[in-house]
PDB file of C-alpha atoms in Angstrom:
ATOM      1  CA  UNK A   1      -5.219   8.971  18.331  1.00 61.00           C
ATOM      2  CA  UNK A   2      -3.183   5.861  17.801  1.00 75.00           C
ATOM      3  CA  UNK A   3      -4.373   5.424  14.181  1.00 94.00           C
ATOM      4  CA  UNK A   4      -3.791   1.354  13.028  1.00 97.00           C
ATOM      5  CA  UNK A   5      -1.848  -0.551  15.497  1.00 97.00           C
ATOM      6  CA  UNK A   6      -0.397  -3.984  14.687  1.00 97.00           C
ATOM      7  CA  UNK A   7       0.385  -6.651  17.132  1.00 97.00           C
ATOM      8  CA  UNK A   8       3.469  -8.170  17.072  1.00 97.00           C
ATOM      9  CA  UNK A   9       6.192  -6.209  15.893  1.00 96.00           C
ATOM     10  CA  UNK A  10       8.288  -9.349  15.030  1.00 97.00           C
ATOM     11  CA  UNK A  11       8.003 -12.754  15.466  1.00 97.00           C
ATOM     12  CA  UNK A  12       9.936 -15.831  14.302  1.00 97.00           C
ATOM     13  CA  UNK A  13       7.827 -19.205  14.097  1.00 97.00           C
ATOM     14  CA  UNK A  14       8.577 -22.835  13.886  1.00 97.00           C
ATOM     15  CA  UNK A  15       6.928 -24.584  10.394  1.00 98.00           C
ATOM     16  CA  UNK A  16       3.960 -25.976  11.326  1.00 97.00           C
ATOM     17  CA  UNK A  17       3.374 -23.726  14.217  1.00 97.00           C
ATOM     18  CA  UNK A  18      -0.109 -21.500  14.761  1.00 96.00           C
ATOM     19  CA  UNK A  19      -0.710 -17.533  15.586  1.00 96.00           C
ATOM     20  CA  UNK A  20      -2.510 -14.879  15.490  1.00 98.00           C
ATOM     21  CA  UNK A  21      -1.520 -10.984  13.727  1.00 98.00           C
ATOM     22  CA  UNK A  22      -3.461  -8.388  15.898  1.00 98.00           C
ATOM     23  CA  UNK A  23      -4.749  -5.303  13.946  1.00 98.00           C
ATOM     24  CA  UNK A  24      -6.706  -2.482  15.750  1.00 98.00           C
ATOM     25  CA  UNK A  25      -8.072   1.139  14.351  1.00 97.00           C
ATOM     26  CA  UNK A  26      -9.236   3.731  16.470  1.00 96.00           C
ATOM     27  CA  UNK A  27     -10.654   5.963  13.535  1.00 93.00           C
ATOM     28  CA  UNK A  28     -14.219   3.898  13.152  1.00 93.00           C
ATOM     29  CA  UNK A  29     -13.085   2.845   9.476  1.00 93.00           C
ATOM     30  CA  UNK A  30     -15.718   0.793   8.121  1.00 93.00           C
ATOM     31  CA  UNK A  31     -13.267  -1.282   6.219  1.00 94.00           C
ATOM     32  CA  UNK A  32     -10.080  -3.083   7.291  1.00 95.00           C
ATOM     33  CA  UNK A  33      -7.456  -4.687   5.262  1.00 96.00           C
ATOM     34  CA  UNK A  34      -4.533  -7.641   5.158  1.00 97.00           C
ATOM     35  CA  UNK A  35      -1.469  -7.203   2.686  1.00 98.00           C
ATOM     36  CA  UNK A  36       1.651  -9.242   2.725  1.00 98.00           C
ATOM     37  CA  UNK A  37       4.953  -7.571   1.465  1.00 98.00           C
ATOM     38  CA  UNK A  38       7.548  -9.936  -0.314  1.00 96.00           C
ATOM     39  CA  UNK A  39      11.115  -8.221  -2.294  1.00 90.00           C
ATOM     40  CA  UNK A  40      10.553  -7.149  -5.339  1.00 89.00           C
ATOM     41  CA  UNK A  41       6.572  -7.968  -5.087  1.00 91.00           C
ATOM     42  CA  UNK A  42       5.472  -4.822  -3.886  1.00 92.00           C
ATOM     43  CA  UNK A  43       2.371  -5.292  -1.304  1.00 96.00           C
ATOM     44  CA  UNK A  44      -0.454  -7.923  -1.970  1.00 96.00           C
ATOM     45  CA  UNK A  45      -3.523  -7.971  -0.899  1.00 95.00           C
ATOM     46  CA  UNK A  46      -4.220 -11.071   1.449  1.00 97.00           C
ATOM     47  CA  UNK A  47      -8.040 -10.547   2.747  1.00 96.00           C
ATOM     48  CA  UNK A  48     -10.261  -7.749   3.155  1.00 94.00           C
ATOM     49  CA  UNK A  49     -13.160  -6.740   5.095  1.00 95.00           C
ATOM     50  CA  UNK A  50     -15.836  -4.346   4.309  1.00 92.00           C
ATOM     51  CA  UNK A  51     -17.838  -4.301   8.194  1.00 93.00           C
ATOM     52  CA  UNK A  52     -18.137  -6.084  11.112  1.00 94.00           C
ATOM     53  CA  UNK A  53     -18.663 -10.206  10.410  1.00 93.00           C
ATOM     54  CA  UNK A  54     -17.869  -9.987   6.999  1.00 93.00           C
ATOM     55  CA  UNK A  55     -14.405 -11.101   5.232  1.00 95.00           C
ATOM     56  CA  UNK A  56     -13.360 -11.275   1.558  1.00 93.00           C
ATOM     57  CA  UNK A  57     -10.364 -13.092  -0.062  1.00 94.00           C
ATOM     58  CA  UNK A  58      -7.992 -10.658  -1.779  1.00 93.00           C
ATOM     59  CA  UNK A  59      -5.049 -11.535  -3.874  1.00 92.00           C
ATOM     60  CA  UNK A  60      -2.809 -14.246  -1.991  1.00 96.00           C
ATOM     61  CA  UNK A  61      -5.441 -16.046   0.696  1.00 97.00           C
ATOM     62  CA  UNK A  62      -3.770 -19.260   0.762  1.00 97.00           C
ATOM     63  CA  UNK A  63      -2.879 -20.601   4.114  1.00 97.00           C
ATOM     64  CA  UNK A  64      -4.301 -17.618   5.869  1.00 98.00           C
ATOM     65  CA  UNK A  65      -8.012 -17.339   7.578  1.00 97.00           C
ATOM     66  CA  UNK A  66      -9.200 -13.739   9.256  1.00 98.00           C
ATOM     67  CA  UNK A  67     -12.196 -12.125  11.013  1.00 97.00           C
ATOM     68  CA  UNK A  68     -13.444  -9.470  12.322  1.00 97.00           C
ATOM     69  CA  UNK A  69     -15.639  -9.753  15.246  1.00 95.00           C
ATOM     70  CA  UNK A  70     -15.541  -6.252  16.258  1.00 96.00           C
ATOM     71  CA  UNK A  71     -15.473  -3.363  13.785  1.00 96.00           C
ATOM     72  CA  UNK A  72     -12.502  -2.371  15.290  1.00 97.00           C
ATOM     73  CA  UNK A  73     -10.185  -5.354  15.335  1.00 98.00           C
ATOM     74  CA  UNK A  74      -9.190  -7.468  12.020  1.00 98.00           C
ATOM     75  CA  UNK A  75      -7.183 -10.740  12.872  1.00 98.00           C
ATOM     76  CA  UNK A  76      -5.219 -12.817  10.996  1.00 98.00           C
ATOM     77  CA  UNK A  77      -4.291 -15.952  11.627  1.00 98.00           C
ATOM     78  CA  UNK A  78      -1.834 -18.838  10.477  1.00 97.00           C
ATOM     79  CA  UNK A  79      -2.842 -22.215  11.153  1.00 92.00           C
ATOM     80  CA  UNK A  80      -0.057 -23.882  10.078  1.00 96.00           C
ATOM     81  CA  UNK A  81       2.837 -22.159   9.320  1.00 97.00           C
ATOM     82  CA  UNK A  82       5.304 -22.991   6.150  1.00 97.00           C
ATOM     83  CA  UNK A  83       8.430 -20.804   5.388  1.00 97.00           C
ATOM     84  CA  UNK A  84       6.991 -19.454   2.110  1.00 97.00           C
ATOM     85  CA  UNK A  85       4.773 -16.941   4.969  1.00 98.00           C
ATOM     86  CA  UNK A  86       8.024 -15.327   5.853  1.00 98.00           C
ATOM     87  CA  UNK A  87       6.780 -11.924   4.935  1.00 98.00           C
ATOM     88  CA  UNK A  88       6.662  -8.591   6.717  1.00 98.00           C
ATOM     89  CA  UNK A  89       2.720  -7.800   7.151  1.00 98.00           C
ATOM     90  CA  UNK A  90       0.786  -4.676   6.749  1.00 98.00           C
ATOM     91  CA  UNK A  91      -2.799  -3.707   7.911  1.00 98.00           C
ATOM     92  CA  UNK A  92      -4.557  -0.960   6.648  1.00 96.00           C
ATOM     93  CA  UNK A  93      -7.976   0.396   7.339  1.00 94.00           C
ATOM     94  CA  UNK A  94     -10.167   3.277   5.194  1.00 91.00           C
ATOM     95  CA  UNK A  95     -13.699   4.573   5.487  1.00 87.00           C
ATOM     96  CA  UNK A  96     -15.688   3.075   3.254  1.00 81.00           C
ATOM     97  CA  UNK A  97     -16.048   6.562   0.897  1.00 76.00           C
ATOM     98  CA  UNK A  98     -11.984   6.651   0.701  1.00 73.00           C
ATOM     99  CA  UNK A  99     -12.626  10.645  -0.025  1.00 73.00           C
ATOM    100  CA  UNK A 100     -12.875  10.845   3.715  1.00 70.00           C
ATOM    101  CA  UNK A 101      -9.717  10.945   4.503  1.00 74.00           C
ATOM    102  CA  UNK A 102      -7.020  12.890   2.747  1.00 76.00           C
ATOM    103  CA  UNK A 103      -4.961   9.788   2.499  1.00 79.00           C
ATOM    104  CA  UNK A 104      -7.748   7.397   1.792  1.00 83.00           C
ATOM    105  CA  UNK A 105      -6.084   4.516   3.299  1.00 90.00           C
ATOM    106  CA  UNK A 106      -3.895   4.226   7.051  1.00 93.00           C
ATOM    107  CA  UNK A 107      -1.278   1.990   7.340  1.00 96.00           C
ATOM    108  CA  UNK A 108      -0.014   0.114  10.283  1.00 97.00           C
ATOM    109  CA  UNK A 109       3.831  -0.116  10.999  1.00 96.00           C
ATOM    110  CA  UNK A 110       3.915  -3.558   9.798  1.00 97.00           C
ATOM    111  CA  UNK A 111       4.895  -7.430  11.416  1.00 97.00           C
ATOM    112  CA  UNK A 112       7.928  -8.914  10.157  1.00 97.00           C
ATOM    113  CA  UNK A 113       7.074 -12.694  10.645  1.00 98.00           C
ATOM    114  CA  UNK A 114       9.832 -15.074  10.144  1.00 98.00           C
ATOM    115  CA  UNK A 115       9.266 -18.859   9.369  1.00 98.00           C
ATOM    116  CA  UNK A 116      11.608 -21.198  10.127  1.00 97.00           C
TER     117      UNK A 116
ATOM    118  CA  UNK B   1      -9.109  -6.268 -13.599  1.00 79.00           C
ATOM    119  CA  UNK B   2      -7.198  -3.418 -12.090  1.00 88.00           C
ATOM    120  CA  UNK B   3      -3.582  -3.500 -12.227  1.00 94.00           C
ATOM    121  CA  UNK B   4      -0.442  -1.296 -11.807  1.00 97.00           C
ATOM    122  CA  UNK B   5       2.953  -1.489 -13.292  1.00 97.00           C
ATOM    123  CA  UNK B   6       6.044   0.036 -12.308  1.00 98.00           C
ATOM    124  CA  UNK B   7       8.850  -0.747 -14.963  1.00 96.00           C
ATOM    125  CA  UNK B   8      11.812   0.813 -12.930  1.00 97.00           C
ATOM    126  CA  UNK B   9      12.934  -1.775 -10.787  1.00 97.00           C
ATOM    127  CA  UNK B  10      16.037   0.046  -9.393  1.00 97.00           C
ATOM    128  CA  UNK B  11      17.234   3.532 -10.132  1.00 98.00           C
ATOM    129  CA  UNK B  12      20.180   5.306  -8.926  1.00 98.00           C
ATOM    130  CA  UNK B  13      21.239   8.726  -9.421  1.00 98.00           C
ATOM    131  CA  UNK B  14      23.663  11.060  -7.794  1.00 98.00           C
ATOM    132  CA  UNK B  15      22.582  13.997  -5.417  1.00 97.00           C
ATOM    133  CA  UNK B  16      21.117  17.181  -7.691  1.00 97.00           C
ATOM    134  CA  UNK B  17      20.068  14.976 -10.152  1.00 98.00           C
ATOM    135  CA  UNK B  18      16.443  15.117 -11.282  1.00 98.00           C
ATOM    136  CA  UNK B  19      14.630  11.308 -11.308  1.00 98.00           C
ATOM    137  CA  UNK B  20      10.751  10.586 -12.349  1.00 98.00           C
ATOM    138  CA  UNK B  21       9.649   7.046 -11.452  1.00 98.00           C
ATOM    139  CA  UNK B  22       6.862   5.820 -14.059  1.00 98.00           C
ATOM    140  CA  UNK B  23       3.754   4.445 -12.778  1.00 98.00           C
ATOM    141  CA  UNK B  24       1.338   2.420 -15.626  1.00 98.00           C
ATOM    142  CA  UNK B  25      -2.041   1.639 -14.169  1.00 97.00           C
ATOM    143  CA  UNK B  26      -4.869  -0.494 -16.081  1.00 96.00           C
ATOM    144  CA  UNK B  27      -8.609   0.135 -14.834  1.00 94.00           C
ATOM    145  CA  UNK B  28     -11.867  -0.756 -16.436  1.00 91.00           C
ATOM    146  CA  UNK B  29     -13.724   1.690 -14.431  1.00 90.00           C
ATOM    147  CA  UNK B  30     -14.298   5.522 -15.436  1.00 90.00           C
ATOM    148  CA  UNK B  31     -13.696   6.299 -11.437  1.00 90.00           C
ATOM    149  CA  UNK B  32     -10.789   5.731  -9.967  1.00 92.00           C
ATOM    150  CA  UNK B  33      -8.252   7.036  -7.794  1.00 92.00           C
ATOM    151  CA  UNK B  34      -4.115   7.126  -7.635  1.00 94.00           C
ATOM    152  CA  UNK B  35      -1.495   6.596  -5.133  1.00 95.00           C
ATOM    153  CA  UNK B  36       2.142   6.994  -4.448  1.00 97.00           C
ATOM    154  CA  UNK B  37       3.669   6.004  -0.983  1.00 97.00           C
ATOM    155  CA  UNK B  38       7.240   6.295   0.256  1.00 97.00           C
ATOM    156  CA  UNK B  39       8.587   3.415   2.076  1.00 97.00           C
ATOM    157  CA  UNK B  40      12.131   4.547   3.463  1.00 96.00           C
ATOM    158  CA  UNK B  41      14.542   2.207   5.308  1.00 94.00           C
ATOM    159  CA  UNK B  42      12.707   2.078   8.465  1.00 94.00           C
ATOM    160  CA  UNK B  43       9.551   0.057   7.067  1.00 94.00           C
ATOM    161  CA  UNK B  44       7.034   2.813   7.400  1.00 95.00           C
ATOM    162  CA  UNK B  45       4.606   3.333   4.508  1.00 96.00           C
ATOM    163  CA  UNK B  46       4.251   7.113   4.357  1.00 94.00           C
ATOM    164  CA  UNK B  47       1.413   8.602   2.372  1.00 94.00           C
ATOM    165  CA  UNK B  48       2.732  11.417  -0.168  1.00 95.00           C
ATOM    166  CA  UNK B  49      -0.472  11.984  -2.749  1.00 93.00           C
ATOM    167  CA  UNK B  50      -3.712  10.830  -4.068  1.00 92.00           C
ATOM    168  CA  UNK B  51      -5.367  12.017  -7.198  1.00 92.00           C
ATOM    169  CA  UNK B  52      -8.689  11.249  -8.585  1.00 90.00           C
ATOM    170  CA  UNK B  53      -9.350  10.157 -12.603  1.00 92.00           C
ATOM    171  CA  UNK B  54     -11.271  13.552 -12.541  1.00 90.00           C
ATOM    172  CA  UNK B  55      -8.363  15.332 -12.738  1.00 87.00           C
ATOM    173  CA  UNK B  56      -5.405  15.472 -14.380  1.00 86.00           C
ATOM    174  CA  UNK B  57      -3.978  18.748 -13.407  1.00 86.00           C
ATOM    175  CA  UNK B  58      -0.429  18.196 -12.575  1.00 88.00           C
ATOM    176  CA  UNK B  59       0.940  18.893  -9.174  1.00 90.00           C
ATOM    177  CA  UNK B  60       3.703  20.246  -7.178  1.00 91.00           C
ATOM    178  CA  UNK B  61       4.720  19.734  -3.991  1.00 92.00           C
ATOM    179  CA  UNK B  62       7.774  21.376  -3.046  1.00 95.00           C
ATOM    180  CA  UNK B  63      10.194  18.756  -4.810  1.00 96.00           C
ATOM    181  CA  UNK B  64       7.963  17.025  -5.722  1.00 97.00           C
ATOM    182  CA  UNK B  65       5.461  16.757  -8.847  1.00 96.00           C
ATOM    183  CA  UNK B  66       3.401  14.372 -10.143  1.00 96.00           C
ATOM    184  CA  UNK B  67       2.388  13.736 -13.875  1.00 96.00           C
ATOM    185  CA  UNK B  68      -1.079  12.292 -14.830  1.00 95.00           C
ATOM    186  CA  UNK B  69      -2.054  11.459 -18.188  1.00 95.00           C
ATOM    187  CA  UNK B  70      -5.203   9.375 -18.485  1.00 94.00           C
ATOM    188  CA  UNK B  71      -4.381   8.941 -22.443  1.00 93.00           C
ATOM    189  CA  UNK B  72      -1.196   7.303 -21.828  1.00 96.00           C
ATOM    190  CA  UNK B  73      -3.058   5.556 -17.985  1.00 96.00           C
ATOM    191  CA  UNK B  74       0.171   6.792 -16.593  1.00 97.00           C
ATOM    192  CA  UNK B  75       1.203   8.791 -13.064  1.00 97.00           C
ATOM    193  CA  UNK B  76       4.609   9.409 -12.987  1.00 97.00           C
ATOM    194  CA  UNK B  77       6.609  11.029 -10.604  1.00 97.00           C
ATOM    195  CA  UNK B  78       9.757  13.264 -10.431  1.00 97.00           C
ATOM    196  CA  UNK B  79      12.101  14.260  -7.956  1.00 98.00           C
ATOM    197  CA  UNK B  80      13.611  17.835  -8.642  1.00 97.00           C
ATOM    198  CA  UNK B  81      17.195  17.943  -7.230  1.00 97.00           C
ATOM    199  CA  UNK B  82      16.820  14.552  -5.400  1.00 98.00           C
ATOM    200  CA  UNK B  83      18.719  14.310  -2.375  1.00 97.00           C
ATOM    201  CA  UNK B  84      19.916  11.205  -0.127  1.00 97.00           C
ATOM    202  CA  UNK B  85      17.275  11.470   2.200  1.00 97.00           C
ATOM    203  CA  UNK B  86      14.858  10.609  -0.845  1.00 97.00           C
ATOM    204  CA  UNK B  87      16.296   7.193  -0.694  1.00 98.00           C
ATOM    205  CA  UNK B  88      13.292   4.705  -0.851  1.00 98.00           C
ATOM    206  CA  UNK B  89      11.091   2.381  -1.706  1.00 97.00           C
ATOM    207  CA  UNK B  90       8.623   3.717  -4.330  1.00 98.00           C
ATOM    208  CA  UNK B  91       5.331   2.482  -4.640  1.00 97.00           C
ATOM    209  CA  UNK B  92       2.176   3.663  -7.088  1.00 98.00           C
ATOM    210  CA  UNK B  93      -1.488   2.695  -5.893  1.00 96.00           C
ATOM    211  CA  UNK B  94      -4.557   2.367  -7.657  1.00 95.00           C
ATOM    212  CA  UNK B  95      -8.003   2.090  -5.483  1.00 92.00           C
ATOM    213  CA  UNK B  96     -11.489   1.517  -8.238  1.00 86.00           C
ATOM    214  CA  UNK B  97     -14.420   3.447  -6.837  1.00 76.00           C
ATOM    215  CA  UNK B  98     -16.963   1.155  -5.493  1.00 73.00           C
ATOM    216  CA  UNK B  99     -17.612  -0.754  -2.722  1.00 66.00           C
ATOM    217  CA  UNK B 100     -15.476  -3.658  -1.419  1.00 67.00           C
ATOM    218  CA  UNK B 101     -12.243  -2.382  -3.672  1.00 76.00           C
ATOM    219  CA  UNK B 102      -8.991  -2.638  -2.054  1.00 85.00           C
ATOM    220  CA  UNK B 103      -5.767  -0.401  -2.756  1.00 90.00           C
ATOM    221  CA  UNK B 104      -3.531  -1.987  -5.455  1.00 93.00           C
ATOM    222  CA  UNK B 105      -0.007  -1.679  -5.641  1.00 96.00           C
ATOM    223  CA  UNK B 106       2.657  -1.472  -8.270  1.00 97.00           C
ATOM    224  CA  UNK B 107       5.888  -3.732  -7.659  1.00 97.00           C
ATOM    225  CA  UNK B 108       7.560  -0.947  -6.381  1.00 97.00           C
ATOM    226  CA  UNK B 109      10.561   1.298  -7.604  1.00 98.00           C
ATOM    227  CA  UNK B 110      13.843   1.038  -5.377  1.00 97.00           C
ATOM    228  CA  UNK B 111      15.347   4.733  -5.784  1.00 98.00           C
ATOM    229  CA  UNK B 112      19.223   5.405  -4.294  1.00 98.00           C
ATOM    230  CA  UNK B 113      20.583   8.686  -4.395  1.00 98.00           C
ATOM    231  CA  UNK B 114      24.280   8.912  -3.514  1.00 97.00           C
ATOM    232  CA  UNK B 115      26.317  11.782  -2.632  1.00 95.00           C
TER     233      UNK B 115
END
């Protein structure tokens, strides 16, 4: 049981260039989540998605676009990216009745993405 | 809108010492639930409780114990004899009960215990 995995563990990326953050669960969470972690900002919530097909924009969406074609994956991509997306990135994922679980919410290890 | 506050930007203490890290939370809704992770050097976000607006009974957990007062929307948390190894990132979590919500964090709460 691998839990959330994250795809890559680091990357460094030229402004203005394109890619794609891999996030898979294994646990058949209905929901799926994108947060961005920034010093002294804690974690923010980028997008969100509640099932299969269906996004939502969470607290910082600028200059990011997801989806989640199969219940079990939730991408997120950069189109064009500036240095201010120099972050490290977590994915989470929950059942939708966060009682579930006993921690509600599992965490991926995290992408730190550097823009240069 | 839901929103949590932790004041403590940076605390340091020597080992022994006993440290609570204040958590403020604002929520319109009657259901709710409360976090606090642990996010050591490494990067990992590890889990350490949740607790529902239901109840406030106070818990302990070995070191550990957490403090929630819905009159003051507050969930602190102490460390009894804190040791290096409790060296972290501290971070309080607030998740509304209904469909769609997300997990809110606090800023976070840098704790370094020294020996």
């Amino acid at each position: 049981n691998a839990g959330v995995t994250q795809t890559p563990k680091f990357r460094v990326l030229k402004t203005g260039q394109s890619m794609t953050l891999l996030c898979a669960q294994d646990m058949n969470h209905e929901y799926m989540y994108w947060y961005r972690q920034d010093p002294g900002m804690g974690l923010r919530l980028i997008h969100y998605s509640v099932g299969e097909g269906t996004t939502a924009k969470g607290e910082v969406p600028d200059g990011y676009n997801v989806s989640r074609l199969k219940k079990q994956n939730f991408l997120l991509g950069l189109e064009s990216a500036a240095p201010s997306q120099t972050s490290v990135y977590f994915c989470a994922s929950s059942y939708a009745l966060i009682t579930a679980a006993i921690d509600g919410y599992t965490f991926g290890s995290g992408t730190r993405l550097t823009v240069v | 809108a839901q929103k949590v506050t932790q004041a403590q930007t940076e605390i340091s203490v020597v080992e022994k010492e006993d440290v609570t890290l204040d958590c403020v939370y604002e929520t319109r809704d009657t259901t709710y639930y409360l976090f606090w992770y642990k996010q050591p050097p490494s990067g990992e976000l590890v889990f350490l409780i949740r607790r529902n607006s239901f109840d406030e009974q106070n818990e302990i957990s070995g070191r550990y114990s957490w403090n929630f007062q819905k009159s003051t929307s507050s969930f602190n948390f102490t460390i009894t004899a804190s040791q290096v190894v409790d060296s972290a990132v501290y971070f309080c979590a607030l998740s509304e009960f209904k469909a769609g919500t997300a997990l809110i964090f606090g800023k976070g709460t840098t704790l370094s215990v020294s020996s």
